[in-house]
Coordinates of C-alpha atoms in Angstrom, one line a residue:
M1 CA 0.0 0.0 0.0
I2 CA 1.4 3.4 -1.0
R3 CA 0.9 5.9 1.9
A4 CA 0.2 9.5 1.4
P5 CA 3.2 11.8 2.1
L6 CA 3.8 13.4 5.4
A7 CA 2.7 17.1 5.7
L8 CA 5.6 19.2 6.9
T9 CA 5.0 22.8 8.1
L10 CA 7.4 25.6 7.4
G11 CA 7.5 26.9 10.9
D12 CA 8.5 30.5 11.4
P13 CA 10.0 31.5 8.1
A14 CA 12.6 33.7 9.8
G15 CA 13.8 30.7 11.9
V16 CA 15.7 27.6 11.0
G17 CA 12.7 25.8 9.6
P18 CA 13.3 26.4 5.9
E19 CA 16.9 25.3 6.2
L20 CA 15.9 22.2 8.2
C21 CA 13.3 21.3 5.5
L22 CA 16.1 21.2 2.9
K23 CA 18.5 19.3 5.0
A24 CA 15.9 16.7 6.0
W25 CA 15.0 16.2 2.4
R26 CA 18.7 15.6 1.5
A27 CA 18.9 13.0 4.2
L28 CA 15.5 11.2 3.4
R29 CA 15.2 11.6 -0.3
D30 CA 15.8 7.9 -0.9
E31 CA 13.8 6.7 2.0
D32 CA 10.0 5.9 2.3
A33 CA 9.4 8.9 4.7
C34 CA 8.3 11.1 1.8
F35 CA 7.1 14.6 2.8
V36 CA 5.8 17.8 1.3
V37 CA 6.1 21.3 2.7
Y38 CA 3.1 23.5 3.0
G39 CA 4.1 27.2 3.0
D40 CA 5.5 30.1 1.1
P41 CA 8.3 28.9 -1.3
A42 CA 10.4 32.0 -1.0
P43 CA 12.3 31.2 2.3
L44 CA 12.8 27.6 1.0
L45 CA 14.3 28.9 -2.2
A46 CA 16.7 31.2 -0.2
A47 CA 17.7 28.2 2.0
A48 CA 18.4 26.1 -1.1
E49 CA 20.7 28.7 -2.5
L50 CA 22.4 29.0 0.9
L51 CA 23.0 25.3 1.1
D52 CA 23.7 24.8 -2.6
L53 CA 20.9 22.2 -2.9
P54 CA 18.4 21.7 -5.7
R55 CA 15.6 24.3 -5.9
P56 CA 12.4 23.3 -4.2
E57 CA 9.6 23.1 -6.7
R58 CA 5.9 23.6 -6.5
V59 CA 3.6 20.6 -6.8
S60 CA -0.2 20.6 -7.2
D61 CA -0.9 17.9 -4.7
A62 CA 0.6 15.2 -2.5
D63 CA 0.4 12.5 -5.1
E64 CA 2.7 14.5 -7.4
A65 CA 5.0 15.2 -4.4
R66 CA 5.7 11.5 -3.9
K67 CA 6.6 11.1 -7.6
V68 CA 9.2 13.9 -7.6
F69 CA 10.5 13.6 -4.0
S70 CA 13.8 11.9 -4.9
N71 CA 14.7 14.8 -7.3
F72 CA 13.7 17.9 -5.3
L73 CA 11.8 19.1 -2.2
P74 CA 8.1 19.4 -3.1
V75 CA 6.2 22.4 -1.9
I76 CA 2.5 23.1 -1.9
A77 CA 2.6 26.8 -2.1
L78 CA 0.6 29.1 0.1
E79 CA 0.3 32.8 -0.5
A80 CA 2.8 35.1 1.3
S81 CA 1.5 36.5 4.6
E82 CA 2.1 39.9 6.1
T83 CA 4.0 38.5 9.1
E84 CA 6.1 35.5 9.8
A85 CA 3.6 34.5 12.6
E86 CA 0.7 34.6 10.2
A87 CA 2.7 32.4 7.7
A88 CA 3.4 29.9 10.4
V89 CA -0.3 29.6 11.4
R90 CA -1.4 29.2 7.8
S91 CA 1.1 26.5 7.3
I92 CA -0.2 24.6 10.3
E93 CA -3.8 24.9 9.1
A94 CA -2.9 23.8 5.6
A95 CA -1.1 20.7 6.9
V96 CA -4.0 19.8 9.2
D97 CA -6.4 20.2 6.3
A98 CA -4.2 17.9 4.2
V99 CA -4.4 15.1 6.7
R100 CA -8.1 15.6 7.3
S101 CA -8.7 15.2 3.6
G102 CA -6.5 12.2 3.2
E103 CA -4.0 14.1 1.0
A104 CA -1.3 13.6 3.7
S105 CA -0.8 10.8 6.3
A106 CA 0.6 12.7 9.3
I107 CA 1.7 16.2 10.4
V108 CA 5.2 17.2 11.2
T109 CA 5.7 20.7 12.5
N110 CA 8.7 22.9 12.3
P111 CA 9.4 25.3 15.2
V112 CA 7.3 28.5 15.7
S113 CA 7.9 31.5 18.0
K114 CA 5.1 31.5 20.6
A115 CA 5.9 35.1 21.4
R116 CA 5.3 36.2 17.8
L117 CA 2.1 34.1 17.7
Y118 CA 0.7 35.8 20.7
E119 CA 1.4 39.2 19.2
I120 CA -1.1 38.4 16.4
G121 CA -3.8 37.2 18.8
F122 CA -3.0 33.5 18.7
K123 CA -5.1 32.0 21.5
F124 CA -3.5 28.7 22.1
P125 CA -0.4 27.9 24.3
G126 CA 1.3 26.2 21.3
H127 CA 1.1 23.7 18.5
T128 CA -0.2 20.9 20.6
E129 CA -3.4 22.7 21.7
F130 CA -4.0 24.3 18.4
I131 CA -3.9 21.1 16.4
A132 CA -6.1 19.5 19.0
H133 CA -8.6 22.3 18.4
L134 CA -8.4 21.9 14.6
T135 CA -9.2 18.2 14.9
E136 CA -11.6 18.1 17.8
D137 CA -14.6 17.2 15.5
L138 CA -12.9 14.1 14.1
P139 CA -13.6 10.6 15.6
M140 CA -11.1 9.3 18.0
H141 CA -10.0 5.7 18.6
G142 CA -8.8 5.4 22.2
A143 CA -8.5 8.1 24.9
R144 CA -8.5 11.7 23.6
G145 CA -5.7 14.0 24.6
P146 CA -3.8 16.0 23.7
V147 CA -0.8 14.8 25.7
M148 CA 2.7 15.9 24.9
M149 CA 5.3 13.2 24.8
L150 CA 9.1 13.5 24.3
S151 CA 11.1 10.7 22.9
G152 CA 14.9 10.3 22.6
G153 CA 17.8 8.4 23.9
G154 CA 15.7 5.3 24.6
L155 CA 13.3 7.3 26.9
R156 CA 9.7 8.4 26.4
T157 CA 8.2 11.0 28.8
A158 CA 4.6 12.1 28.8
L159 CA 3.5 15.3 30.5
V160 CA 0.4 15.8 32.8
S161 CA 0.8 19.6 32.4
I162 CA 2.5 21.2 29.4
H163 CA 3.3 24.9 29.0
T164 CA 2.2 25.8 32.5
P165 CA 4.1 27.8 35.1
L166 CA 5.6 25.5 37.6
L167 CA 3.7 26.9 40.6
T168 CA 0.4 26.6 38.7
A169 CA 1.3 23.1 37.6
I170 CA 1.7 22.0 41.2
Q171 CA -1.3 23.8 42.5
T172 CA -3.6 22.4 39.8
L173 CA -2.4 18.8 39.9
T174 CA -5.2 16.4 40.3
A175 CA -5.7 12.6 40.3
E176 CA -8.1 13.0 37.4
A177 CA -5.4 14.6 35.3
V178 CA -3.0 11.9 36.0
V179 CA -5.5 9.2 35.2
K180 CA -6.5 10.8 31.9
T181 CA -2.9 11.2 30.9
A182 CA -2.0 7.6 31.6
H183 CA -5.0 6.3 29.6
V184 CA -4.0 8.5 26.6
V185 CA -0.4 7.3 26.8
R186 CA -1.4 3.6 27.1
D187 CA -3.8 3.7 24.2
A188 CA -1.3 5.6 22.0
L189 CA 1.5 3.2 22.8
K190 CA -0.7 0.3 21.7
R191 CA -2.0 1.9 18.5
D192 CA 0.8 4.1 17.3
F193 CA 3.9 2.3 18.8
A194 CA 2.8 -1.3 18.4
L195 CA 3.3 -2.2 22.1
A196 CA 0.8 -4.8 23.0
E197 CA 1.1 -4.4 26.8
P198 CA 2.6 -0.9 27.6
R199 CA 4.3 -0.5 30.9
L200 CA 4.1 2.9 32.5
A201 CA 5.9 4.6 35.4
L202 CA 4.6 7.6 37.3
A203 CA 7.0 10.1 38.6
G204 CA 6.6 11.6 42.1
L205 CA 6.4 15.3 42.6
N206 CA 8.5 15.8 45.8
P207 CA 12.0 14.8 46.7
H208 CA 12.2 11.0 47.3
A209 CA 8.6 10.9 46.1
G210 CA 7.5 12.5 49.3
E211 CA 9.3 10.2 51.8
N212 CA 5.9 8.9 53.1
G213 CA 4.6 12.4 53.6
A214 CA 7.6 13.8 55.4
L215 CA 8.6 15.8 52.2
G216 CA 5.1 16.6 50.9
R217 CA 1.7 14.9 50.7
E218 CA 0.9 15.0 47.0
E219 CA 2.1 11.4 46.5
I220 CA -0.4 10.3 49.2
D221 CA -3.3 12.6 48.5
I222 CA -3.2 12.8 44.7
L223 CA -0.9 10.2 43.1
A224 CA -1.9 7.2 45.2
P225 CA -5.6 7.5 44.4
A226 CA -4.7 8.0 40.8
L227 CA -2.7 4.8 40.8
D228 CA -5.5 2.9 42.5
Q229 CA -7.9 3.9 39.8
L230 CA -5.5 3.1 37.0
H231 CA -4.8 -0.3 38.5
G232 CA -8.5 -0.9 38.7
D233 CA -8.7 0.0 35.0
G234 CA -6.1 -2.6 34.1
V235 CA -3.3 -0.1 33.4
D236 CA 0.2 -1.5 34.0
I237 CA 1.8 1.4 35.9
V238 CA 4.2 1.6 38.9
G239 CA 5.0 4.6 41.1
P240 CA 5.2 7.2 42.3
L241 CA 8.9 6.8 41.7
P242 CA 11.5 9.3 43.0
P243 CA 12.3 11.5 40.0
D244 CA 16.0 11.5 40.7
T245 CA 16.4 7.8 40.4
M246 CA 13.9 6.7 37.6
F247 CA 15.7 7.9 34.5
H248 CA 19.0 6.0 34.6
E249 CA 19.6 3.1 32.2
E250 CA 18.6 0.3 34.5
A251 CA 15.5 2.0 35.7
R252 CA 14.4 2.9 32.1
A253 CA 14.4 -0.8 31.2
G254 CA 11.4 -1.3 33.5
Y255 CA 8.9 0.8 31.6
D256 CA 7.9 2.0 28.1
A257 CA 7.0 5.5 29.1
A258 CA 7.2 7.7 32.1
I259 CA 4.3 9.9 33.2
C260 CA 5.8 13.2 34.4
L261 CA 3.9 15.9 36.3
Y262 CA 5.3 19.1 34.8
H263 CA 7.2 20.3 31.8
D264 CA 10.9 20.2 32.9
Q265 CA 10.5 17.0 34.8
G266 CA 9.9 15.2 31.5
L267 CA 12.0 17.3 29.1
I268 CA 15.3 17.5 31.1
P269 CA 16.0 13.7 31.0
V270 CA 15.2 13.3 27.3
K271 CA 17.3 16.3 26.3
T272 CA 20.1 15.1 28.5
L273 CA 20.1 11.7 26.8
D274 CA 19.6 13.0 23.2
F275 CA 19.8 16.7 23.0
H276 CA 20.0 16.9 19.1
G277 CA 17.7 14.0 18.2
G278 CA 14.7 14.2 20.6
V279 CA 11.2 14.2 19.1
N280 CA 8.0 15.9 20.4
I281 CA 5.0 13.7 19.8
T282 CA 1.3 14.7 20.4
L283 CA -0.7 11.7 21.7
G284 CA -4.4 11.3 21.9
L285 CA -5.3 13.0 18.6
P286 CA -7.2 11.6 15.7
V287 CA -4.2 12.6 13.6
I288 CA -0.5 11.9 14.0
R289 CA 1.7 14.9 14.8
T290 CA 5.4 15.0 15.6
S291 CA 7.9 17.8 15.7
P292 CA 11.6 18.5 16.4
D293 CA 12.3 19.1 20.1
H294 CA 13.8 22.6 19.7
G295 CA 12.9 26.1 18.9
T296 CA 13.2 28.6 16.0
A297 CA 16.9 29.3 16.7
F298 CA 16.7 32.9 15.3
D299 CA 20.3 33.5 16.4
I300 CA 21.7 31.0 13.8
A301 CA 19.0 31.2 11.1
G302 CA 20.3 31.9 7.6
Q303 CA 23.8 30.7 8.5
G304 CA 23.5 27.1 7.2
V305 CA 24.7 25.6 10.5
A306 CA 21.4 24.3 12.0
R307 CA 21.4 20.6 12.8
P308 CA 18.5 18.6 11.2
D309 CA 18.8 15.6 13.5
S310 CA 15.7 16.3 15.4
L311 CA 13.5 17.0 12.4
I312 CA 14.8 13.9 10.6
A313 CA 13.9 11.9 13.7
A314 CA 10.5 13.5 13.8
L315 CA 9.8 12.6 10.2
R316 CA 10.9 9.0 10.6
Q317 CA 8.8 8.8 13.8
A318 CA 5.7 10.1 12.1
D319 CA 6.2 7.6 9.2
L320 CA 6.6 4.7 11.6
M321 CA 3.5 5.8 13.6
T322 CA 1.5 6.0 10.4
R323 CA 2.5 2.4 9.6
N324 CA 1.6 1.2 13.1
R325 CA -1.7 3.0 13.1
E326 CA -2.6 1.5 9.7
A327 CA -1.7 -2.0 10.9
A328 CA -3.8 -1.5 14.0
S329 CA -6.8 -0.5 11.9

């Protein structure tokens, strides 16, 4: 079966996204992970000239993109926008529309500047929540998220709270949120990662996972009831585990994904293990979405030095998840 290409967004045109598109195409042009970029061709043409690579070419649809992918980077052109932020939003919307229509198989997003998005009235914390909004009317198989998961260096970490200030994340932590996150992760690992019996681990919040209440009661009052409910639901999950001892190599062998309670608790270990190749994956959506685990890197944009490792890994991950989801269906 020939799969539809992946839909790759341009990201912020002033960032490293255009350059990464070309470098990823160079690395994957002879692989099955075919993709097409949705966006303004101008920054891609500039990046191709900078990198001395073949000019990206416009294509009319994703079918044409697969036919020409080995020769040049295919682009489904969008009209130029007044601002980089508006261009980034339009690229995301076009990629989502392509997957909704069946023209593309999954979405891979290049980095955007949240600050610039907020300046034009963007009302979502980031990609994750925006794509969830754009697909909320589609039917969902399994628990619905969105849940943000990071993958890299042999570790997967899923977040109960995402882009939330640390104090707010702690104050608003509930057993219900932990239970929902764990169900989304388990269902996604089965369907999109082909794990028949996923094993989960829940991180504690406090030092030493609370030391039986001596260092905080969240493990007793919030996490223990969540674990009881999950065990009753048949979820294979252990915890709460002390966060400072659950990410070393031997500990990681005991679970397939860690449920982390706030942003940095999950991102720091993944970025420590695989800083350049980590992948951001949105779980619990009716569509597949991955992205590189880094930002726009405005400081090095246009210099030709940005590393494409994370985007390449994100494209390969999206292609693999597409295969797994098709097999599960």
